[in-house]
């Protein structure tokens, strides 16, 4: 007489084993409360002890119990909880119908066997849940591209600069060499596209700038006012030009009156190259503003004003008292003194060579220097969204930057940033701000730091720690749970609804999780679960590159490979979205075909054209992934 099939060992086709239901159950297991030891002990006394007494104790007691297992010694639930080592094996034997032996006429019902197995499973909840070693994983290339698209609206193709991921156990999250350099390049590209620089407008009092006077360096002072250059001297300013274009330089200056027809001149130099000269003619009481324009390359720039003619060497100006010594030319031979000769009469005064005199120096007073860049490009809508605050008379540049950082990191980090993280970002802003970057460029540098930070590139816990104090196990925070759900199903950052629930601290509630899982699966973006997990699981991520003997299989074109991939993807999506049995992955009575793929299966009479359609199957050997053309192709040799 054949033995009956173990109950539930393999569900019948009508038994519902929905994948969506399984996913929700797995997510909720971590949220369930640990079972109470006293209730488990009471269940033993009420249900399990009578079961053991009826079917097991007769053989498993006495001086020589079967299997050296004396169940008679386990008289109470409290004692039973100390013998967890025996119950897992016992449950397996009861489930497999090995115990009680088939020769025994008295057999438990399926319900009794199920109750025994359920009680044994409840023992696991008496111990602290241990999810294993806490780790954080990096965004895969696809997740990185999708996140940049949702965060900044850029083309996903920008992430192609990042190396392809090494495929692990289903999810692509290992780290490739030199990856951080690629992340920096991508961050530059996306932020340059998203943020256009403001117009540069810088003004310094000359005394705030460094100078070189008479060959000696003289540092500027924050409270500095004007600069007086007497003789050789130079005033120096450093700044960053955000764009390539024509810049305007305005100098407010005056010159002291000198006994010369020639006006004082200031050479305007960019990176050591003279681009123009200013003739300073204004008097000290009424300084004038002198304007120069010139093209500047983007990046760091050194601007300087150099005294071009520090010495007075020309003839006196009309009406100016005094004269200018001219010792630069020797007297010509044949002067009257030479011609007088030795017989000339003495004048009564000693004859001495003319004394050397110091040259007169010009003095220029520089009051201020202003640099204006070309007109700014009109900010994009994205830039207006990113810049949630702008500096004004009531809000400093740093305060505005802090508000931008807080808003942007909430989305980029998928959680509120910590105060330490915000402080680091503001230090980056300060670095740029101290170098006189325009506000938009200083903010851009700060946002670049966000896009290469671990908090963006990795799925980090809410508080940044993977475990509690002394390695204690801690529950997932709501924000990390939102990220895990979103990246599992959509391969991108959480949307507004998930983020709002996480902020409210409600996402860990079982009913809320179940609702969100159903919503995420129903969204077309859940196709990402197949692309990121299903395809690597089946090996179909290699289908486009799999090598075949083209002479033997000329029909394996790019179009056919695409149809093979789509067949598996559509089956995967159908089982997921319709909450169908997981057994349909290996045994189902339908598939998805187009005309190209149908010819491979000999079903060209069922479907025509390029559109994939659901097709019923009469041959049950054809249903499921194990006999799909794509799976067979990637698991075959080229010939």
XYZ file of C-alpha atoms in Angstrom, residues 8-639:
632
model
C 2.037 20.474 2.158
C 5.329 18.954 0.970
C 4.458 20.277 -2.477
C 1.332 22.369 -2.822
C -1.226 21.348 -5.386
C -1.589 23.661 -8.383
C -4.616 25.341 -6.864
C -2.765 26.087 -3.605
C -1.933 29.811 -3.564
C 1.746 30.599 -3.037
C 1.726 34.157 -4.309
C 5.099 35.827 -4.657
C 3.796 39.221 -3.600
C 2.323 37.594 -0.495
C 5.692 35.961 0.195
C 7.561 39.272 -0.166
C 5.204 41.018 2.246
C 5.536 38.147 4.707
C 9.337 38.305 4.582
C 9.272 42.058 5.204
C 6.885 41.690 8.116
C 8.791 38.876 9.834
C 11.385 41.391 10.965
C 8.636 43.567 12.441
C 6.867 40.789 14.371
C 7.217 40.673 18.124
C 9.212 37.849 19.614
C 7.002 35.074 20.898
C 6.491 34.973 24.652
C 8.240 31.989 26.241
C 5.389 31.378 28.665
C 2.815 31.150 25.865
C 5.000 28.683 23.953
C 5.340 26.576 27.108
C 1.585 26.686 27.638
C 1.005 25.573 24.038
C 3.245 22.567 24.705
C 1.212 21.588 27.726
C -2.109 22.055 25.906
C -1.363 20.572 22.456
C 2.073 19.044 22.070
C 2.254 16.889 25.194
C -1.030 15.109 24.337
C 0.317 14.602 20.800
C 3.539 13.045 22.126
C 1.625 10.917 24.635
C -0.695 9.564 21.936
C 1.856 8.824 19.204
C 5.444 8.922 20.491
C 6.013 8.249 24.201
C 5.206 4.551 24.020
C 8.423 3.920 22.035
C 10.478 6.794 23.400
C 10.626 6.017 27.108
C 12.081 3.559 29.572
C 15.626 2.326 30.040
C 16.224 1.784 26.317
C 14.112 4.322 24.424
C 14.120 4.268 20.643
C 16.779 6.566 19.247
C 18.038 7.174 22.804
C 15.284 9.763 23.132
C 13.229 9.568 26.319
C 10.252 11.864 25.791
C 8.728 10.806 29.102
C 11.305 12.958 30.842
C 9.847 16.047 29.164
C 6.842 16.444 31.377
C 6.185 20.172 31.136
C 6.475 23.020 28.662
C 9.155 24.656 30.795
C 11.320 21.537 30.444
C 10.527 21.291 26.731
C 11.990 24.745 26.089
C 15.362 23.525 27.407
C 15.493 20.723 24.804
C 15.356 22.704 21.583
C 18.055 20.434 20.148
C 15.594 17.578 19.610
C 12.513 19.332 18.257
C 13.726 20.389 14.799
C 14.702 16.824 13.890
C 11.482 15.482 15.384
C 9.374 17.911 13.353
C 11.159 16.899 10.149
C 10.493 13.224 10.779
C 6.840 13.853 11.622
C 6.407 15.991 8.504
C 8.056 13.361 6.259
C 5.780 10.636 7.744
C 8.773 8.758 9.123
C 7.339 9.090 12.600
C 5.270 7.414 13.803
C 6.451 4.468 11.631
C 4.067 3.343 8.903
C 3.583 -0.008 10.672
C 1.871 1.749 13.537
C -1.869 1.651 13.128
C -2.370 4.817 15.121
C -1.361 7.778 12.961
C -1.838 11.523 13.588
C -3.979 13.523 11.228
C -2.546 16.146 8.886
C -3.876 18.853 11.183
C -2.112 17.338 14.213
C 1.146 17.071 12.290
C 0.780 20.699 11.223
C 0.166 21.848 14.800
C 3.330 20.056 15.935
C 5.405 21.670 13.156
C 3.949 25.105 13.923
C 4.874 24.805 17.590
C 8.453 23.820 16.720
C 8.744 26.795 14.362
C 7.602 29.115 17.139
C 10.727 28.245 19.132
C 12.894 30.358 16.839
C 11.148 33.512 18.013
C 12.262 32.948 21.600
C 15.756 34.108 20.689
C 16.885 37.605 19.695
C 16.540 38.027 15.959
C 19.960 38.005 14.323
C 20.043 39.328 10.752
C 23.755 38.579 10.503
C 26.696 40.900 10.166
C 25.619 44.470 9.521
C 26.862 45.827 6.193
C 25.930 48.611 3.834
C 25.886 48.192 0.100
C 26.742 50.559 -2.718
C 24.278 51.638 -5.354
C 24.665 49.580 -8.504
C 25.370 51.344 -11.781
C 21.700 51.153 -12.763
C 20.557 52.399 -9.348
C 23.129 55.207 -9.488
C 21.913 56.300 -12.935
C 18.247 56.166 -11.932
C 18.899 58.097 -8.726
C 20.738 60.884 -10.551
C 17.860 61.062 -13.024
C 15.226 61.339 -10.274
C 17.337 63.676 -8.137
C 18.600 66.092 -10.809
C 16.634 65.257 -13.941
C 19.763 64.366 -15.948
C 20.056 61.760 -18.669
C 20.723 58.297 -17.211
C 23.449 57.823 -19.824
C 25.706 60.156 -17.833
C 26.412 57.211 -15.512
C 27.958 55.260 -18.394
C 31.283 56.764 -17.294
C 31.076 54.574 -14.188
C 32.541 51.071 -14.749
C 30.183 48.141 -15.116
C 29.415 46.356 -11.862
C 30.863 42.975 -11.036
C 27.838 40.710 -10.636
C 27.437 39.146 -7.206
C 24.669 36.928 -5.906
C 21.863 38.531 -7.865
C 22.522 42.175 -6.938
C 25.300 44.296 -8.456
C 26.914 46.058 -5.510
C 30.628 45.221 -5.428
C 33.210 48.008 -5.691
C 35.334 48.565 -8.797
C 38.814 50.176 -8.719
C 39.173 53.912 -9.364
C 35.426 54.275 -8.981
C 35.611 57.465 -6.952
C 37.369 59.285 -9.830
C 34.509 58.376 -12.126
C 31.976 59.547 -9.554
C 33.771 62.908 -9.421
C 33.626 63.235 -13.204
C 29.919 62.394 -13.260
C 29.199 64.829 -10.411
C 30.961 67.612 -12.334
C 29.005 66.842 -15.487
C 25.549 66.683 -13.919
C 26.016 69.778 -11.756
C 27.440 71.802 -14.648
C 24.301 70.922 -16.568
C 21.958 71.656 -13.668
C 23.496 74.831 -12.213
C 24.483 77.884 -14.230
C 26.832 80.339 -12.509
C 25.693 83.707 -11.211
C 27.241 86.875 -12.549
C 30.560 87.499 -10.832
C 30.508 90.746 -8.825
C 33.469 91.309 -6.506
C 34.550 94.507 -4.765
C 37.606 95.004 -2.550
C 39.003 98.008 -0.746
C 42.604 98.166 -1.878
C 43.863 97.871 1.698
C 42.195 94.460 1.969
C 44.434 93.099 -0.793
C 48.039 91.954 -0.630
C 50.609 94.280 -2.120
C 54.290 94.488 -2.984
C 55.743 97.925 -2.169
C 59.397 98.803 -2.797
C 60.106 95.102 -3.232
C 58.570 94.090 0.090
C 55.364 92.124 0.617
C 52.625 93.838 2.587
C 49.646 91.654 3.509
C 46.148 93.008 3.223
C 43.955 93.511 6.281
C 40.226 92.799 6.558
C 39.611 96.347 7.767
C 41.985 97.824 5.172
C 40.939 100.943 3.253
C 42.972 102.619 0.523
C 46.490 101.811 -0.690
C 49.180 104.438 -1.381
C 51.760 103.340 -3.919
C 54.766 105.660 -3.943
C 57.237 104.545 -6.540
C 57.362 100.889 -7.588
C 54.468 98.863 -6.226
C 51.707 96.403 -7.050
C 48.310 95.500 -5.577
C 47.218 91.879 -6.086
C 43.783 90.189 -6.033
C 42.967 86.492 -6.508
C 39.534 85.239 -7.588
C 37.810 82.571 -9.651
C 36.212 83.338 -12.981
C 33.131 81.070 -13.196
C 32.842 81.272 -16.984
C 34.843 82.175 -20.058
C 33.944 85.682 -21.249
C 34.564 89.411 -21.156
C 34.955 90.812 -17.644
C 34.827 94.444 -16.542
C 37.416 95.783 -14.091
C 36.700 99.120 -12.374
C 39.441 100.906 -10.431
C 38.733 103.890 -8.199
C 42.012 105.826 -7.815
C 43.746 109.210 -7.697
C 47.302 110.521 -8.150
C 49.211 113.147 -6.237
C 50.394 116.119 -8.322
C 53.893 115.657 -9.706
C 56.342 118.030 -11.511
C 55.808 116.189 -14.783
C 53.722 116.427 -17.894
C 53.177 112.639 -17.893
C 50.257 111.212 -15.901
C 50.710 108.304 -13.518
C 49.942 104.985 -15.174
C 48.681 101.716 -13.670
C 49.232 98.545 -15.699
C 46.309 96.101 -15.374
C 47.682 92.565 -15.427
C 45.940 89.194 -15.565
C 48.106 86.242 -14.531
C 51.181 88.410 -15.134
C 50.123 89.580 -18.598
C 49.310 93.267 -19.177
C 45.857 93.647 -20.734
C 45.556 97.453 -20.508
C 46.826 100.607 -18.820
C 45.013 103.244 -16.764
C 46.111 106.899 -16.762
C 45.296 108.199 -13.305
C 44.562 111.944 -13.544
C 42.058 112.463 -10.729
C 43.112 114.432 -7.694
C 43.185 112.813 -4.208
C 40.149 114.765 -3.018
C 38.055 113.610 -5.982
C 39.209 110.075 -6.989
C 38.003 108.887 -10.376
C 36.702 105.511 -11.580
C 38.617 103.954 -14.480
C 37.198 101.025 -16.455
C 39.027 98.251 -18.316
C 37.586 95.188 -20.048
C 39.283 91.951 -20.949
C 38.615 88.294 -21.693
C 39.300 85.856 -18.877
C 39.430 82.050 -18.969
C 37.367 80.139 -16.386
C 39.163 79.155 -13.208
C 41.639 80.792 -10.870
C 42.732 84.298 -11.881
C 45.357 86.677 -10.459
C 44.555 90.344 -11.076
C 47.148 93.007 -10.255
C 47.611 96.767 -10.626
C 51.253 97.678 -11.205
C 52.811 101.180 -11.197
C 53.950 101.484 -14.801
C 55.941 104.729 -14.425
C 56.961 105.052 -10.785
C 59.729 107.618 -11.447
C 59.336 111.243 -12.630
C 61.732 111.515 -15.581
C 60.072 113.950 -17.978
C 60.264 117.786 -18.263
C 58.444 119.902 -15.694
C 54.881 120.685 -16.406
C 54.079 124.355 -17.079
C 53.486 126.352 -13.874
C 55.114 123.725 -11.625
C 57.873 125.066 -9.435
C 61.117 123.222 -9.193
C 62.963 121.109 -11.664
C 63.613 117.505 -12.247
C 67.270 116.386 -12.057
C 68.424 114.921 -15.319
C 71.482 112.805 -14.564
C 70.759 110.203 -17.123
C 72.916 111.903 -19.867
C 76.630 112.964 -19.453
C 77.633 116.453 -20.578
C 79.110 116.644 -24.052
C 82.834 117.422 -24.363
C 83.783 121.004 -25.495
C 81.952 122.930 -22.808
C 83.152 126.471 -21.985
C 85.102 125.145 -19.025
C 87.004 122.783 -21.246
C 87.809 125.523 -23.698
C 89.153 127.926 -21.024
C 92.127 125.692 -20.508
C 94.706 126.014 -17.775
C 95.166 129.789 -18.318
C 91.659 130.633 -17.370
C 91.207 132.906 -14.443
C 89.988 131.338 -11.236
C 86.514 132.283 -10.074
C 87.380 132.193 -6.424
C 85.138 129.039 -5.869
C 86.288 125.462 -5.747
C 85.226 123.445 -8.742
C 83.371 120.198 -7.716
C 81.610 117.551 -9.732
C 77.775 117.851 -9.708
C 76.129 115.944 -6.819
C 73.943 112.853 -7.580
C 70.264 113.444 -6.715
C 67.455 110.918 -5.886
C 64.806 110.606 -8.631
C 61.349 111.902 -7.763
C 58.672 109.224 -7.185
C 55.075 109.311 -8.212
C 52.297 108.469 -5.732
C 49.016 106.802 -6.667
C 46.180 106.268 -4.184
C 44.042 103.194 -5.016
C 40.704 103.254 -3.232
C 38.893 100.134 -4.514
C 38.798 97.493 -7.228
C 35.625 95.983 -8.658
C 35.348 92.978 -11.007
C 32.131 92.274 -12.941
C 31.625 89.135 -14.990
C 29.534 88.709 -18.125
C 25.747 88.523 -17.621
C 24.640 85.306 -15.939
C 22.758 82.594 -17.795
C 19.130 82.406 -16.792
C 18.755 79.708 -14.097
C 16.908 76.559 -15.071
C 13.777 75.328 -13.307
C 15.877 72.639 -11.624
C 18.301 75.251 -10.332
C 15.441 77.253 -8.886
C 14.229 74.108 -7.126
C 17.683 73.339 -5.732
C 18.305 76.880 -4.524
C 15.621 76.975 -1.848
C 17.293 80.077 -0.395
C 19.368 82.940 -1.795
C 21.461 85.509 0.062
C 19.975 88.927 0.731
C 20.224 91.671 3.324
C 18.477 89.453 5.891
C 20.171 86.151 4.993
C 23.916 85.606 4.764
C 25.528 83.493 2.069
C 26.391 80.776 4.593
C 22.863 80.667 6.028
C 21.425 80.344 2.527
C 23.913 77.568 1.755
C 22.908 75.750 4.949
C 19.254 75.727 3.914
C 20.156 74.418 0.457
C 22.343 71.680 1.947
C 19.632 70.554 4.357
C 16.975 70.323 1.629
C 19.216 68.633 -0.936
C 20.702 66.048 1.428
C 17.221 65.027 2.617
C 16.596 63.746 -0.914
C 20.118 62.688 -1.858
C 20.825 60.792 1.388
C 17.264 59.419 1.456
C 17.071 60.563 5.082
C 17.688 63.753 7.083
C 21.407 64.543 7.236
C 23.083 64.605 10.631
C 24.456 67.858 12.028
C 27.988 66.514 11.526
C 27.296 65.786 7.859
C 25.883 69.281 7.329
C 28.886 70.852 9.058
C 31.246 69.059 6.675
C 29.317 70.313 3.658
C 29.309 73.896 4.929
C 33.076 73.706 5.364
C 33.285 72.851 1.664
C 31.095 75.865 0.908
C 33.306 78.068 3.114
C 36.392 76.913 1.228
C 34.926 78.115 -2.057
C 33.411 81.236 -0.537
C 36.746 82.354 0.899
C 38.193 82.179 -2.599
C 35.562 84.644 -3.833
C 33.599 82.125 -5.865
C 30.175 83.337 -6.916
C 27.418 81.950 -4.715
C 26.160 79.432 -7.262
C 29.675 78.037 -7.803
C 30.317 77.722 -4.066
C 27.005 75.881 -3.696
C 27.862 73.691 -6.680
C 31.093 72.593 -4.988
C 29.112 71.768 -1.845
C 26.584 69.703 -3.808
C 29.426 67.917 -5.552
C 30.610 66.814 -2.116
C 27.116 65.389 -1.547
C 27.218 63.352 -4.770
C 30.512 61.652 -3.875
C 29.762 61.106 -0.181
C 29.177 57.606 1.236
C 25.742 58.707 2.446
C 24.698 59.141 -1.205
C 26.583 56.265 -2.835
C 25.619 53.720 -0.165
C 22.320 52.753 1.425
C 23.168 53.876 4.937
C 21.192 53.417 8.181
C 19.140 56.291 9.541
C 21.790 57.217 12.128
C 24.791 56.132 10.043
C 25.512 53.096 12.271
C 25.029 49.496 11.119
C 24.613 48.183 14.677
C 23.773 49.418 18.138
C 25.951 49.897 21.175
C 28.503 47.097 21.638
C 27.327 45.480 18.414
C 23.731 45.090 19.535
C 21.109 44.306 16.896
C 18.879 47.243 16.083
C 15.764 47.450 13.940
C 15.858 49.127 10.554
C 14.912 52.776 10.687
C 11.947 53.971 8.658
C 14.148 55.897 6.217
C 16.390 52.916 5.508
C 13.299 50.745 5.115
C 11.981 53.237 2.543
C 15.260 53.019 0.625
C 15.325 49.233 0.690
C 11.783 49.009 -0.617
C 12.350 51.593 -3.328
C 15.659 50.190 -4.568
C 14.349 46.619 -4.471
C 11.350 47.314 -6.677
C 12.294 50.457 -8.618
C 16.119 50.605 -8.479
C 15.925 54.258 -7.523
C 15.419 56.613 -4.591
C 12.180 56.673 -2.564
C 9.403 58.829 -3.953
C 7.494 61.494 -2.025
C 4.970 59.063 -0.536
C 7.582 56.714 0.890
C 9.621 59.651 2.190
C 6.602 61.211 3.872
C 5.722 57.951 5.628
C 9.329 57.546 6.749
C 9.434 61.104 8.106
C 6.238 60.396 10.030
C 7.709 57.188 11.496
C 4.877 55.046 10.112
C 6.584 52.926 7.465
C 7.465 50.113 9.885
C 3.772 49.443 10.585
C 2.762 46.076 9.033
C -0.361 47.416 7.320
C 1.584 50.347 5.870
C 4.358 48.103 4.540
C 1.854 45.800 2.874
C 0.098 48.731 1.193
C 3.369 50.205 -0.030
C 4.632 46.892 -1.422
C 1.456 46.526 -3.461
C 1.766 50.124 -4.687
C 5.423 49.719 -5.680
C 4.734 46.490 -7.553
C 1.762 47.979 -9.428
C 3.938 50.843 -10.701
C 5.579 50.255 -14.140
C 8.946 51.022 -12.524
C 8.813 47.626 -10.802
C 10.221 46.245 -14.068
C 13.520 47.194 -12.421
C 13.214 44.155 -10.133
C 13.576 41.881 -13.146
C 16.361 43.918 -14.736
C 18.311 44.124 -11.488
C 17.571 40.719 -9.998
C 15.562 38.448 -12.285
C 17.781 38.780 -15.349
C 21.065 38.097 -13.480
C 19.346 35.236 -11.625
C 18.466 33.571 -14.936
C 21.691 34.658 -16.654
C 19.731 36.719 -19.183
C 21.785 39.830 -18.488
C 24.423 38.083 -20.653
C 22.024 37.219 -23.461
C 22.981 40.173 -25.659
C 26.643 39.136 -25.674
C 26.376 35.350 -25.644
C 28.547 33.819 -28.383
C 26.971 31.387 -30.876
C 27.978 29.686 -34.080
C 26.465 32.188 -36.531
C 26.620 29.706 -39.426
C 24.670 27.151 -37.446
C 22.251 29.641 -35.871
C 21.820 32.530 -38.308
C 18.361 33.277 -36.882
C 19.794 34.384 -33.514
C 19.614 38.065 -34.406
C 19.513 41.090 -32.138
C 15.718 41.197 -32.507
C 15.390 37.550 -31.463
C 17.637 38.050 -28.434
C 15.478 40.983 -27.366
C 12.324 38.859 -27.682
C 13.935 36.078 -25.632
C 14.725 38.553 -22.860
C 11.223 40.028 -22.955
C 9.596 36.592 -22.712
C 11.228 35.973 -19.338
C 10.694 39.552 -18.179
C 6.967 39.463 -18.911
C 6.526 36.127 -17.137
C 8.413 37.505 -14.131
C 6.288 40.664 -14.065
C 3.041 38.722 -14.458
C 3.787 36.430 -11.521
C 4.815 39.387 -9.397
C 2.032 41.842 -10.250
C -0.791 39.288 -10.335
C 0.479 37.653 -7.131
C 0.566 34.265 -8.823
C 2.131 31.059 -7.547
C 5.914 30.909 -7.591
C 5.620 27.418 -9.069
C 4.628 29.074 -12.339
C 8.287 29.970 -12.814
C 8.877 26.314 -13.668
C 5.414 25.084 -14.604
C 2.851 27.298 -16.304
C 0.424 26.998 -19.196
C 1.209 30.288 -20.923
C 4.117 32.343 -22.212
C 4.799 35.586 -24.100
C 5.782 35.581 -27.765
C 6.038 37.723 -30.858
C 6.250 36.562 -34.448
C 10.053 36.273 -34.394
C 10.171 34.154 -31.231
C 7.079 32.126 -32.110
C 8.873 30.654 -35.152
C 11.584 29.235 -32.863
C 8.906 27.391 -30.867
C 6.940 26.308 -33.941
C 3.999 28.473 -32.859
C 4.033 30.958 -35.709
C 0.339 30.291 -36.312
C -0.450 31.719 -32.855
C 1.051 35.219 -33.083
C 2.352 37.594 -35.765
C 4.243 40.876 -35.745
C 6.788 42.353 -33.355
C 4.474 42.978 -30.385
C 4.852 40.543 -27.461
C 1.552 38.811 -26.646
C 0.422 36.321 -24.041
C -0.029 32.887 -25.650
C -1.649 29.835 -23.991
C 0.358 26.594 -24.105
C -1.039 23.122 -24.544
C 2.346 21.463 -24.014
C 3.111 21.852 -20.321
C 6.754 20.939 -20.970
C 7.085 24.288 -22.756
C 5.921 26.461 -19.847
C 8.313 28.007 -17.325
C 11.804 29.460 -17.426
C 13.687 26.162 -17.639
C 12.670 25.618 -21.260
C 12.717 29.251 -22.394
C 14.892 29.913 -25.419
C 16.809 32.686 -23.672
C 17.705 30.571 -20.638
C 18.720 27.673 -22.865
C 20.875 29.984 -24.999
C 22.904 31.369 -22.106
C 23.451 27.884 -20.660
C 24.579 26.318 -23.954
C 27.854 26.061 -25.815
C 28.320 28.248 -28.927
C 27.543 25.341 -31.274
